[in-house]
Amino acid sequence: MIAFVILHYRAADMTRKCVERIKALEGDKKIVIVDNASPNGTGQELLDEYAEDSEIKVILNPENSGFAKGNNMGVRWVQENVPADFVVVLNNDVEILQKDFCPKVEAIYRRHSFDVLGPDIISVFSGIHQNPKSLHGYSLESVRKKREKVARTKNPILLLLSSGEKNSPAIWKRVQRRRRAKQCIDSSIPTEGSVLHGSCVIFSKRYLKKHPEPFYPKTYMYFEMEILDWLCRKDKSVVRYDPSIEVLHYQYVSSKQEYRSIVKRSKFVIDCLLDSLTAAEELILESEAEA
């Protein structure tokens, strides 16, 4: 069996579409929807709607605890209630089109025995292939450098420029293509040890047995996968990217409902990212102190 954990916030129609696609997949499945305290009441709406569907479980989180804790809640429920061999954690704005997605995941595991797996993630917004995010993980030095760089973008002029860049598909596509070319990232080639994108990530039962809550809980949003990569490298877990499985990612659906202003949305992203980078730095320092 494969379980799917969907983190829901506000955008009920997008969550329904995600669920509909999963239900059409081949194989034995369980779908867990974690509502992150949606203020528009859509969590209760989904709970009522799927109450009689034995394939779906809706969990109402009493508070919006962010990406890591919200997903950990769903993953923990799966492990306590469902004999799943794999847990697919995905945003509600991700669409799975391959009917044989589940058999493909199982076949990849038979060949490579992964702990964490990422599919080819195609951004509907820009057309960019979002996996792998990077071929190399972060060190303490690179975390600090990134934090300094992100902090500089809080300058009002830079914030405005960044907001416009990220909300123009054409500009953002060029920016991402340059970044990926600089790192020599080729999304058509399977890799091991690369940093994955967090909109859709697959955990094996083997990994979850050691790490029942896979995401580092001291973050709210952003940089979760870079921290997960660091933790996986530390305990020598197998992280694999395989383009034979693929999904579409619509991006920004929930955040656009929360923040109509692109500048406010960009400021929210920067503030969350700075907090996550601080958490990453503290985690690495604590680990080095214990070594």
PDB file of C-alpha atoms in Angstrom:
ATOM      1  CA  MET A   1       0.000   0.000   0.000  1.00  0.00           C
ATOM      2  CA  ILE A   2       1.034   3.580  -0.678  1.00  0.00           C
ATOM      3  CA  ALA A   3      -0.263   6.431   1.484  1.00  0.00           C
ATOM      4  CA  PHE A   4      -0.557  10.017   0.282  1.00  0.00           C
ATOM      5  CA  VAL A   5      -0.354  12.937   2.709  1.00  0.00           C
ATOM      6  CA  ILE A   6      -1.796  16.186   1.350  1.00  0.00           C
ATOM      7  CA  LEU A   7      -1.265  19.414   3.263  1.00  0.00           C
ATOM      8  CA  HIS A   8      -4.370  21.555   2.753  1.00  0.00           C
ATOM      9  CA  TYR A   9      -4.777  25.280   3.307  1.00  0.00           C
ATOM     10  CA  ARG A  10      -7.711  27.311   1.988  1.00  0.00           C
ATOM     11  CA  ALA A  11      -7.760  26.080  -1.647  1.00  0.00           C
ATOM     12  CA  ALA A  12     -10.410  23.337  -1.451  1.00  0.00           C
ATOM     13  CA  ASP A  13     -10.958  22.966  -5.202  1.00  0.00           C
ATOM     14  CA  MET A  14      -7.239  22.358  -5.726  1.00  0.00           C
ATOM     15  CA  THR A  15      -7.228  19.749  -2.946  1.00  0.00           C
ATOM     16  CA  ARG A  16     -10.247  18.022  -4.501  1.00  0.00           C
ATOM     17  CA  LYS A  17      -8.481  17.875  -7.861  1.00  0.00           C
ATOM     18  CA  CYS A  18      -5.381  16.419  -6.205  1.00  0.00           C
ATOM     19  CA  VAL A  19      -7.506  13.776  -4.448  1.00  0.00           C
ATOM     20  CA  GLU A  20      -9.379  12.928  -7.634  1.00  0.00           C
ATOM     21  CA  ARG A  21      -6.121  12.224  -9.470  1.00  0.00           C
ATOM     22  CA  ILE A  22      -4.780  10.055  -6.645  1.00  0.00           C
ATOM     23  CA  LYS A  23      -7.984   8.020  -6.449  1.00  0.00           C
ATOM     24  CA  ALA A  24      -7.640   7.260 -10.183  1.00  0.00           C
ATOM     25  CA  LEU A  25      -4.178   5.751  -9.717  1.00  0.00           C
ATOM     26  CA  GLU A  26      -3.539   2.016  -9.894  1.00  0.00           C
ATOM     27  CA  GLY A  27      -2.937   0.107  -6.672  1.00  0.00           C
ATOM     28  CA  ASP A  28      -3.998   0.059  -3.031  1.00  0.00           C
ATOM     29  CA  LYS A  29      -4.000   3.594  -1.559  1.00  0.00           C
ATOM     30  CA  LYS A  30      -4.821   5.682   1.493  1.00  0.00           C
ATOM     31  CA  ILE A  31      -5.200   9.452   1.284  1.00  0.00           C
ATOM     32  CA  VAL A  32      -4.642  11.626   4.342  1.00  0.00           C
ATOM     33  CA  ILE A  33      -5.582  15.301   4.143  1.00  0.00           C
ATOM     34  CA  VAL A  34      -4.153  17.537   6.858  1.00  0.00           C
ATOM     35  CA  ASP A  35      -5.999  20.835   7.087  1.00  0.00           C
ATOM     36  CA  ASN A  36      -3.629  23.450   8.500  1.00  0.00           C
ATOM     37  CA  ALA A  37      -6.387  25.417  10.289  1.00  0.00           C
ATOM     38  CA  SER A  38      -7.762  27.008   7.117  1.00  0.00           C
ATOM     39  CA  PRO A  39      -9.519  30.230   8.190  1.00  0.00           C
ATOM     40  CA  ASN A  40     -12.143  29.877   5.446  1.00  0.00           C
ATOM     41  CA  GLY A  41     -13.595  26.674   6.943  1.00  0.00           C
ATOM     42  CA  THR A  42     -12.571  24.419   4.052  1.00  0.00           C
ATOM     43  CA  GLY A  43     -11.011  21.855   6.391  1.00  0.00           C
ATOM     44  CA  GLN A  44     -14.385  21.081   7.972  1.00  0.00           C
ATOM     45  CA  GLU A  45     -15.939  21.199   4.502  1.00  0.00           C
ATOM     46  CA  LEU A  46     -13.565  18.472   3.289  1.00  0.00           C
ATOM     47  CA  LEU A  47     -14.065  16.447   6.473  1.00  0.00           C
ATOM     48  CA  ASP A  48     -17.835  16.412   5.885  1.00  0.00           C
ATOM     49  CA  GLU A  49     -17.459  15.731   2.164  1.00  0.00           C
ATOM     50  CA  TYR A  50     -15.182  12.686   2.573  1.00  0.00           C
ATOM     51  CA  ALA A  51     -16.704  11.340   5.799  1.00  0.00           C
ATOM     52  CA  GLU A  52     -18.064   8.204   4.094  1.00  0.00           C
ATOM     53  CA  ASP A  53     -15.019   7.537   1.923  1.00  0.00           C
ATOM     54  CA  SER A  54     -12.959   4.767   3.531  1.00  0.00           C
ATOM     55  CA  GLU A  55      -9.974   5.622   1.315  1.00  0.00           C
ATOM     56  CA  ILE A  56      -9.691   9.146   2.734  1.00  0.00           C
ATOM     57  CA  LYS A  57      -8.867  10.475   6.212  1.00  0.00           C
ATOM     58  CA  VAL A  58      -9.178  14.208   6.973  1.00  0.00           C
ATOM     59  CA  ILE A  59      -7.287  15.576   9.973  1.00  0.00           C
ATOM     60  CA  LEU A  60      -8.116  19.047  11.310  1.00  0.00           C
ATOM     61  CA  ASN A  61      -4.999  20.645  12.738  1.00  0.00           C
ATOM     62  CA  PRO A  62      -6.158  23.095  15.454  1.00  0.00           C
ATOM     63  CA  GLU A  63      -3.428  25.548  14.417  1.00  0.00           C
ATOM     64  CA  ASN A  64      -1.524  26.421  11.271  1.00  0.00           C
ATOM     65  CA  SER A  65       1.761  24.793  12.224  1.00  0.00           C
ATOM     66  CA  GLY A  66       3.399  25.202   8.819  1.00  0.00           C
ATOM     67  CA  PHE A  67       4.858  22.751   6.330  1.00  0.00           C
ATOM     68  CA  ALA A  68       7.069  20.545   8.502  1.00  0.00           C
ATOM     69  CA  LYS A  69       4.805  20.016  11.509  1.00  0.00           C
ATOM     70  CA  GLY A  70       1.652  19.782   9.385  1.00  0.00           C
ATOM     71  CA  ASN A  71       3.110  17.075   7.168  1.00  0.00           C
ATOM     72  CA  ASN A  72       4.661  15.290  10.150  1.00  0.00           C
ATOM     73  CA  MET A  73       1.171  15.069  11.656  1.00  0.00           C
ATOM     74  CA  GLY A  74      -0.129  13.289   8.553  1.00  0.00           C
ATOM     75  CA  VAL A  75       2.887  10.979   8.249  1.00  0.00           C
ATOM     76  CA  ARG A  76       2.607  10.034  11.918  1.00  0.00           C
ATOM     77  CA  TRP A  77      -1.105   9.163  11.487  1.00  0.00           C
ATOM     78  CA  VAL A  78      -0.247   6.901   8.545  1.00  0.00           C
ATOM     79  CA  GLN A  79       2.366   5.008  10.545  1.00  0.00           C
ATOM     80  CA  GLU A  80      -0.016   4.501  13.452  1.00  0.00           C
ATOM     81  CA  ASN A  81      -3.003   3.418  11.352  1.00  0.00           C
ATOM     82  CA  VAL A  82      -1.993   2.152   7.889  1.00  0.00           C
ATOM     83  CA  PRO A  83       0.447  -0.611   6.820  1.00  0.00           C
ATOM     84  CA  ALA A  84       1.968   1.579   4.107  1.00  0.00           C
ATOM     85  CA  ASP A  85       5.192   0.644   2.339  1.00  0.00           C
ATOM     86  CA  PHE A  86       5.645   4.217   1.104  1.00  0.00           C
ATOM     87  CA  VAL A  87       4.328   7.638   2.082  1.00  0.00           C
ATOM     88  CA  VAL A  88       4.032  10.281  -0.629  1.00  0.00           C
ATOM     89  CA  VAL A  89       3.942  13.786   0.861  1.00  0.00           C
ATOM     90  CA  LEU A  90       2.637  16.316  -1.636  1.00  0.00           C
ATOM     91  CA  ASN A  91       1.239  19.823  -1.786  1.00  0.00           C
ATOM     92  CA  ASN A  92      -2.419  20.144  -2.679  1.00  0.00           C
ATOM     93  CA  ASP A  93      -1.365  21.980  -5.858  1.00  0.00           C
ATOM     94  CA  VAL A  94       0.409  18.894  -7.218  1.00  0.00           C
ATOM     95  CA  GLU A  95      -1.260  16.767  -9.878  1.00  0.00           C
ATOM     96  CA  ILE A  96      -0.258  13.158 -10.590  1.00  0.00           C
ATOM     97  CA  LEU A  97      -1.125  12.137 -14.152  1.00  0.00           C
ATOM     98  CA  GLN A  98       0.619   8.750 -14.486  1.00  0.00           C
ATOM     99  CA  LYS A  99      -1.921   6.017 -13.736  1.00  0.00           C
ATOM    100  CA  ASP A 100       0.916   3.608 -12.914  1.00  0.00           C
ATOM    101  CA  PHE A 101       2.644   6.051 -10.526  1.00  0.00           C
ATOM    102  CA  CYS A 102       2.409   3.625  -7.581  1.00  0.00           C
ATOM    103  CA  PRO A 103       3.775   0.555  -9.421  1.00  0.00           C
ATOM    104  CA  LYS A 104       6.601   2.743 -10.752  1.00  0.00           C
ATOM    105  CA  VAL A 105       7.557   3.816  -7.209  1.00  0.00           C
ATOM    106  CA  GLU A 106       7.579   0.182  -6.095  1.00  0.00           C
ATOM    107  CA  ALA A 107       9.715  -0.820  -9.090  1.00  0.00           C
ATOM    108  CA  ILE A 108      12.242   1.934  -8.383  1.00  0.00           C
ATOM    109  CA  TYR A 109      12.554   0.738  -4.784  1.00  0.00           C
ATOM    110  CA  ARG A 110      13.169  -2.842  -5.910  1.00  0.00           C
ATOM    111  CA  ARG A 111      16.056  -1.600  -8.048  1.00  0.00           C
ATOM    112  CA  HIS A 112      17.559   1.007  -5.728  1.00  0.00           C
ATOM    113  CA  SER A 113      16.215   0.613  -2.121  1.00  0.00           C
ATOM    114  CA  PHE A 114      15.884   4.346  -1.537  1.00  0.00           C
ATOM    115  CA  ASP A 115      15.051   6.093   1.718  1.00  0.00           C
ATOM    116  CA  VAL A 116      13.749   9.265   0.069  1.00  0.00           C
ATOM    117  CA  LEU A 117      12.656   9.623  -3.560  1.00  0.00           C
ATOM    118  CA  GLY A 118      11.775  12.638  -5.708  1.00  0.00           C
ATOM    119  CA  PRO A 119       9.893  12.616  -9.033  1.00  0.00           C
ATOM    120  CA  ASP A 120      10.307  14.938 -11.987  1.00  0.00           C
ATOM    121  CA  ILE A 121       8.306  18.013 -10.884  1.00  0.00           C
ATOM    122  CA  ILE A 122       7.201  20.268 -13.735  1.00  0.00           C
ATOM    123  CA  SER A 123       6.115  23.784 -12.807  1.00  0.00           C
ATOM    124  CA  VAL A 124       2.923  24.771 -14.603  1.00  0.00           C
ATOM    125  CA  PHE A 125       3.768  28.406 -13.737  1.00  0.00           C
ATOM    126  CA  SER A 126       7.152  28.521 -15.488  1.00  0.00           C
ATOM    127  CA  GLY A 127       7.607  25.195 -17.291  1.00  0.00           C
ATOM    128  CA  ILE A 128      10.802  24.561 -15.312  1.00  0.00           C
ATOM    129  CA  HIS A 129      11.685  21.067 -14.051  1.00  0.00           C
ATOM    130  CA  GLN A 130      12.063  21.694 -10.301  1.00  0.00           C
ATOM    131  CA  ASN A 131      13.928  18.507  -9.391  1.00  0.00           C
ATOM    132  CA  PRO A 132      16.674  18.199  -8.420  1.00  0.00           C
ATOM    133  CA  LYS A 133      16.880  21.578  -6.657  1.00  0.00           C
ATOM    134  CA  SER A 134      20.626  21.228  -6.308  1.00  0.00           C
ATOM    135  CA  LEU A 135      23.263  18.578  -6.883  1.00  0.00           C
ATOM    136  CA  HIS A 136      25.087  19.567  -3.692  1.00  0.00           C
ATOM    137  CA  GLY A 137      23.868  19.997  -0.121  1.00  0.00           C
ATOM    138  CA  TYR A 138      24.447  22.847   2.295  1.00  0.00           C
ATOM    139  CA  SER A 139      27.242  23.251   4.826  1.00  0.00           C
ATOM    140  CA  LEU A 140      27.345  25.603   7.794  1.00  0.00           C
ATOM    141  CA  GLU A 141      29.267  28.126   5.710  1.00  0.00           C
ATOM    142  CA  SER A 142      26.846  28.003   2.769  1.00  0.00           C
ATOM    143  CA  VAL A 143      23.824  28.298   5.104  1.00  0.00           C
ATOM    144  CA  ARG A 144      25.323  31.446   6.607  1.00  0.00           C
ATOM    145  CA  LYS A 145      26.108  32.898   3.187  1.00  0.00           C
ATOM    146  CA  LYS A 146      22.574  32.235   1.972  1.00  0.00           C
ATOM    147  CA  ARG A 147      21.123  33.850   5.076  1.00  0.00           C
ATOM    148  CA  GLU A 148      23.170  36.996   4.468  1.00  0.00           C
ATOM    149  CA  LYS A 149      22.060  37.061   0.832  1.00  0.00           C
ATOM    150  CA  VAL A 150      18.375  36.582   1.694  1.00  0.00           C
ATOM    151  CA  ALA A 151      18.548  39.242   4.431  1.00  0.00           C
ATOM    152  CA  ARG A 152      19.749  41.786   1.857  1.00  0.00           C
ATOM    153  CA  THR A 153      16.594  41.269  -0.228  1.00  0.00           C
ATOM    154  CA  LYS A 154      14.518  42.837   2.567  1.00  0.00           C
ATOM    155  CA  ASN A 155      15.685  46.169   1.167  1.00  0.00           C
ATOM    156  CA  PRO A 156      12.436  47.756  -0.188  1.00  0.00           C
ATOM    157  CA  ILE A 157      13.799  48.216  -3.723  1.00  0.00           C
ATOM    158  CA  LEU A 158      15.247  44.709  -3.916  1.00  0.00           C
ATOM    159  CA  LEU A 159      12.014  43.322  -2.455  1.00  0.00           C
ATOM    160  CA  LEU A 160      10.003  45.005  -5.191  1.00  0.00           C
ATOM    161  CA  LEU A 161      12.337  43.718  -7.919  1.00  0.00           C
ATOM    162  CA  SER A 162      12.298  40.202  -6.464  1.00  0.00           C
ATOM    163  CA  SER A 163       8.493  40.244  -6.251  1.00  0.00           C
ATOM    164  CA  GLY A 164       8.159  41.186  -9.900  1.00  0.00           C
ATOM    165  CA  GLU A 165      10.718  38.609 -10.985  1.00  0.00           C
ATOM    166  CA  LYS A 166       9.024  35.722  -9.174  1.00  0.00           C
ATOM    167  CA  ASN A 167       5.563  36.634 -10.449  1.00  0.00           C
ATOM    168  CA  SER A 168       6.520  36.788 -14.127  1.00  0.00           C
ATOM    169  CA  PRO A 169       6.619  33.281 -15.651  1.00  0.00           C
ATOM    170  CA  ALA A 170       8.900  34.380 -18.488  1.00  0.00           C
ATOM    171  CA  ILE A 171      11.415  36.174 -16.246  1.00  0.00           C
ATOM    172  CA  TRP A 172      11.355  33.462 -13.573  1.00  0.00           C
ATOM    173  CA  LYS A 173      11.903  30.800 -16.221  1.00  0.00           C
ATOM    174  CA  ARG A 174      15.038  32.585 -17.465  1.00  0.00           C
ATOM    175  CA  VAL A 175      16.342  33.045 -13.917  1.00  0.00           C
ATOM    176  CA  GLN A 176      15.818  29.388 -13.028  1.00  0.00           C
ATOM    177  CA  ARG A 177      17.326  28.157 -16.293  1.00  0.00           C
ATOM    178  CA  ARG A 178      20.489  30.164 -15.616  1.00  0.00           C
ATOM    179  CA  ARG A 179      20.745  28.840 -12.069  1.00  0.00           C
ATOM    180  CA  ARG A 180      20.244  25.245 -13.141  1.00  0.00           C
ATOM    181  CA  ALA A 181      22.685  25.560 -16.043  1.00  0.00           C
ATOM    182  CA  LYS A 182      25.296  26.988 -13.679  1.00  0.00           C
ATOM    183  CA  GLN A 183      24.987  23.843 -11.542  1.00  0.00           C
ATOM    184  CA  CYS A 184      24.841  21.575 -14.628  1.00  0.00           C
ATOM    185  CA  ILE A 185      21.511  20.114 -13.508  1.00  0.00           C
ATOM    186  CA  ASP A 186      19.927  17.779 -16.054  1.00  0.00           C
ATOM    187  CA  SER A 187      16.441  16.674 -14.961  1.00  0.00           C
ATOM    188  CA  SER A 188      16.429  13.845 -17.512  1.00  0.00           C
ATOM    189  CA  ILE A 189      19.152  11.966 -15.590  1.00  0.00           C
ATOM    190  CA  PRO A 190      18.488   9.998 -12.355  1.00  0.00           C
ATOM    191  CA  THR A 191      20.727  11.045  -9.467  1.00  0.00           C
ATOM    192  CA  GLU A 192      21.555  10.079  -5.905  1.00  0.00           C
ATOM    193  CA  GLY A 193      22.528  12.514  -3.168  1.00  0.00           C
ATOM    194  CA  SER A 194      20.905  15.621  -4.644  1.00  0.00           C
ATOM    195  CA  VAL A 195      18.592  18.077  -2.863  1.00  0.00           C
ATOM    196  CA  LEU A 196      14.951  17.396  -3.729  1.00  0.00           C
ATOM    197  CA  HIS A 197      11.989  19.731  -4.133  1.00  0.00           C
ATOM    198  CA  GLY A 198       9.430  19.594  -1.323  1.00  0.00           C
ATOM    199  CA  SER A 199       6.198  19.817  -3.303  1.00  0.00           C
ATOM    200  CA  CYS A 200       6.253  16.024  -3.801  1.00  0.00           C
ATOM    201  CA  VAL A 201       8.558  13.698  -1.888  1.00  0.00           C
ATOM    202  CA  ILE A 202       8.316   9.957  -1.249  1.00  0.00           C
ATOM    203  CA  PHE A 203       9.516   8.217   1.920  1.00  0.00           C
ATOM    204  CA  SER A 204      10.096   4.480   2.201  1.00  0.00           C
ATOM    205  CA  LYS A 205       8.942   2.493   5.222  1.00  0.00           C
ATOM    206  CA  ARG A 206      12.592   1.800   5.984  1.00  0.00           C
ATOM    207  CA  TYR A 207      13.332   5.504   6.387  1.00  0.00           C
ATOM    208  CA  LEU A 208      10.201   6.277   8.394  1.00  0.00           C
ATOM    209  CA  LYS A 209      10.953   3.448  10.795  1.00  0.00           C
ATOM    210  CA  LYS A 210      14.102   5.398  11.772  1.00  0.00           C
ATOM    211  CA  HIS A 211      12.553   8.853  11.356  1.00  0.00           C
ATOM    212  CA  PRO A 212       8.803   8.718  12.114  1.00  0.00           C
ATOM    213  CA  GLU A 213       8.576  12.508  11.714  1.00  0.00           C
ATOM    214  CA  PRO A 214      10.714  13.105   8.620  1.00  0.00           C
ATOM    215  CA  PHE A 215      10.698  16.905   8.516  1.00  0.00           C
ATOM    216  CA  TYR A 216      12.727  19.024  10.938  1.00  0.00           C
ATOM    217  CA  PRO A 217      10.022  20.603  13.125  1.00  0.00           C
ATOM    218  CA  LYS A 218      11.759  23.899  13.945  1.00  0.00           C
ATOM    219  CA  THR A 219      10.818  25.485  10.627  1.00  0.00           C
ATOM    220  CA  TYR A 220       7.522  27.000   9.542  1.00  0.00           C
ATOM    221  CA  MET A 221       7.974  27.160   5.786  1.00  0.00           C
ATOM    222  CA  TYR A 222      10.860  26.912   3.272  1.00  0.00           C
ATOM    223  CA  PHE A 223      14.304  25.286   3.334  1.00  0.00           C
ATOM    224  CA  GLU A 224      12.804  22.049   4.718  1.00  0.00           C
ATOM    225  CA  MET A 225      14.289  19.895   1.973  1.00  0.00           C
ATOM    226  CA  GLU A 226      17.774  21.374   2.358  1.00  0.00           C
ATOM    227  CA  ILE A 227      17.622  20.480   6.043  1.00  0.00           C
ATOM    228  CA  LEU A 228      16.266  17.016   5.215  1.00  0.00           C
ATOM    229  CA  ASP A 229      19.163  16.553   2.787  1.00  0.00           C
ATOM    230  CA  TRP A 230      21.646  17.506   5.515  1.00  0.00           C
ATOM    231  CA  LEU A 231      20.055  15.021   7.937  1.00  0.00           C
ATOM    232  CA  CYS A 232      20.082  12.279   5.280  1.00  0.00           C
ATOM    233  CA  ARG A 233      23.745  12.881   4.481  1.00  0.00           C
ATOM    234  CA  LYS A 234      24.522  12.748   8.182  1.00  0.00           C
ATOM    235  CA  ASP A 235      23.013   9.274   8.645  1.00  0.00           C
ATOM    236  CA  LYS A 236      23.920   8.069   5.114  1.00  0.00           C
ATOM    237  CA  SER A 237      20.329   7.643   3.950  1.00  0.00           C
ATOM    238  CA  VAL A 238      19.766   7.052   0.231  1.00  0.00           C
ATOM    239  CA  VAL A 239      18.146  10.057  -1.463  1.00  0.00           C
ATOM    240  CA  ARG A 240      17.253   9.444  -5.096  1.00  0.00           C
ATOM    241  CA  TYR A 241      15.782  11.471  -7.936  1.00  0.00           C
ATOM    242  CA  ASP A 242      14.115   9.504 -10.731  1.00  0.00           C
ATOM    243  CA  PRO A 243      12.509  11.192 -13.771  1.00  0.00           C
ATOM    244  CA  SER A 244      10.546   8.073 -14.716  1.00  0.00           C
ATOM    245  CA  ILE A 245       7.873   9.325 -12.321  1.00  0.00           C
ATOM    246  CA  GLU A 246       6.541  12.841 -12.817  1.00  0.00           C
ATOM    247  CA  VAL A 247       3.999  15.313 -11.468  1.00  0.00           C
ATOM    248  CA  LEU A 248       2.721  18.780 -12.303  1.00  0.00           C
ATOM    249  CA  HIS A 249       3.102  21.582  -9.763  1.00  0.00           C
ATOM    250  CA  TYR A 250       0.760  24.562 -10.026  1.00  0.00           C
ATOM    251  CA  GLN A 251       2.559  26.672  -7.338  1.00  0.00           C
ATOM    252  CA  TYR A 252       1.488  29.584  -5.148  1.00  0.00           C
ATOM    253  CA  VAL A 253      -2.223  28.621  -5.032  1.00  0.00           C
ATOM    254  CA  SER A 254      -2.639  28.860  -1.248  1.00  0.00           C
ATOM    255  CA  SER A 255      -0.222  31.754  -0.765  1.00  0.00           C
ATOM    256  CA  LYS A 256      -2.025  33.800  -3.441  1.00  0.00           C
ATOM    257  CA  GLN A 257      -5.260  33.371  -1.495  1.00  0.00           C
ATOM    258  CA  GLU A 258      -3.529  34.395   1.720  1.00  0.00           C
ATOM    259  CA  TYR A 259      -1.595  37.353   0.251  1.00  0.00           C
ATOM    260  CA  ARG A 260      -3.145  39.252  -2.652  1.00  0.00           C
ATOM    261  CA  SER A 261      -0.184  41.648  -2.741  1.00  0.00           C
ATOM    262  CA  ILE A 262       2.875  40.147  -4.431  1.00  0.00           C
ATOM    263  CA  VAL A 263       5.142  42.329  -2.284  1.00  0.00           C
ATOM    264  CA  LYS A 264       3.523  41.119   0.949  1.00  0.00           C
ATOM    265  CA  ARG A 265       3.775  37.551  -0.319  1.00  0.00           C
ATOM    266  CA  SER A 266       7.467  37.988  -1.091  1.00  0.00           C
ATOM    267  CA  LYS A 267       8.109  39.521   2.336  1.00  0.00           C
ATOM    268  CA  PHE A 268       6.371  36.546   3.967  1.00  0.00           C
ATOM    269  CA  VAL A 269       8.603  34.142   2.007  1.00  0.00           C
ATOM    270  CA  ILE A 270      11.755  36.029   2.987  1.00  0.00           C
ATOM    271  CA  ASP A 271      10.818  36.164   6.683  1.00  0.00           C
ATOM    272  CA  CYS A 272      10.026  32.427   6.771  1.00  0.00           C
ATOM    273  CA  LEU A 273      13.209  31.579   4.869  1.00  0.00           C
ATOM    274  CA  LEU A 274      15.359  33.609   7.257  1.00  0.00           C
ATOM    275  CA  ASP A 275      13.806  31.790  10.228  1.00  0.00           C
ATOM    276  CA  SER A 276      14.437  28.416   8.563  1.00  0.00           C
ATOM    277  CA  LEU A 277      18.048  29.296   7.764  1.00  0.00           C
ATOM    278  CA  THR A 278      18.572  30.253  11.409  1.00  0.00           C
ATOM    279  CA  ALA A 279      17.084  26.899  12.451  1.00  0.00           C
ATOM    280  CA  ALA A 280      19.393  25.093   9.997  1.00  0.00           C
ATOM    281  CA  GLU A 281      22.435  26.906  11.360  1.00  0.00           C
ATOM    282  CA  GLU A 282      21.488  26.002  14.934  1.00  0.00           C
ATOM    283  CA  LEU A 283      20.934  22.359  13.968  1.00  0.00           C
ATOM    284  CA  ILE A 284      24.369  22.072  12.337  1.00  0.00           C
ATOM    285  CA  LEU A 285      26.088  23.792  15.255  1.00  0.00           C
ATOM    286  CA  GLU A 286      24.359  21.503  17.770  1.00  0.00           C
ATOM    287  CA  SER A 287      25.393  18.453  15.757  1.00  0.00           C
ATOM    288  CA  GLU A 288      29.008  19.627  15.572  1.00  0.00           C
ATOM    289  CA  ALA A 289      29.026  20.259  19.326  1.00  0.00           C
ATOM    290  CA  GLU A 290      27.819  16.706  19.986  1.00  0.00           C
ATOM    291  CA  ALA A 291      30.408  15.141  17.647  1.00  0.00           C
TER     292      ALA A 291
END
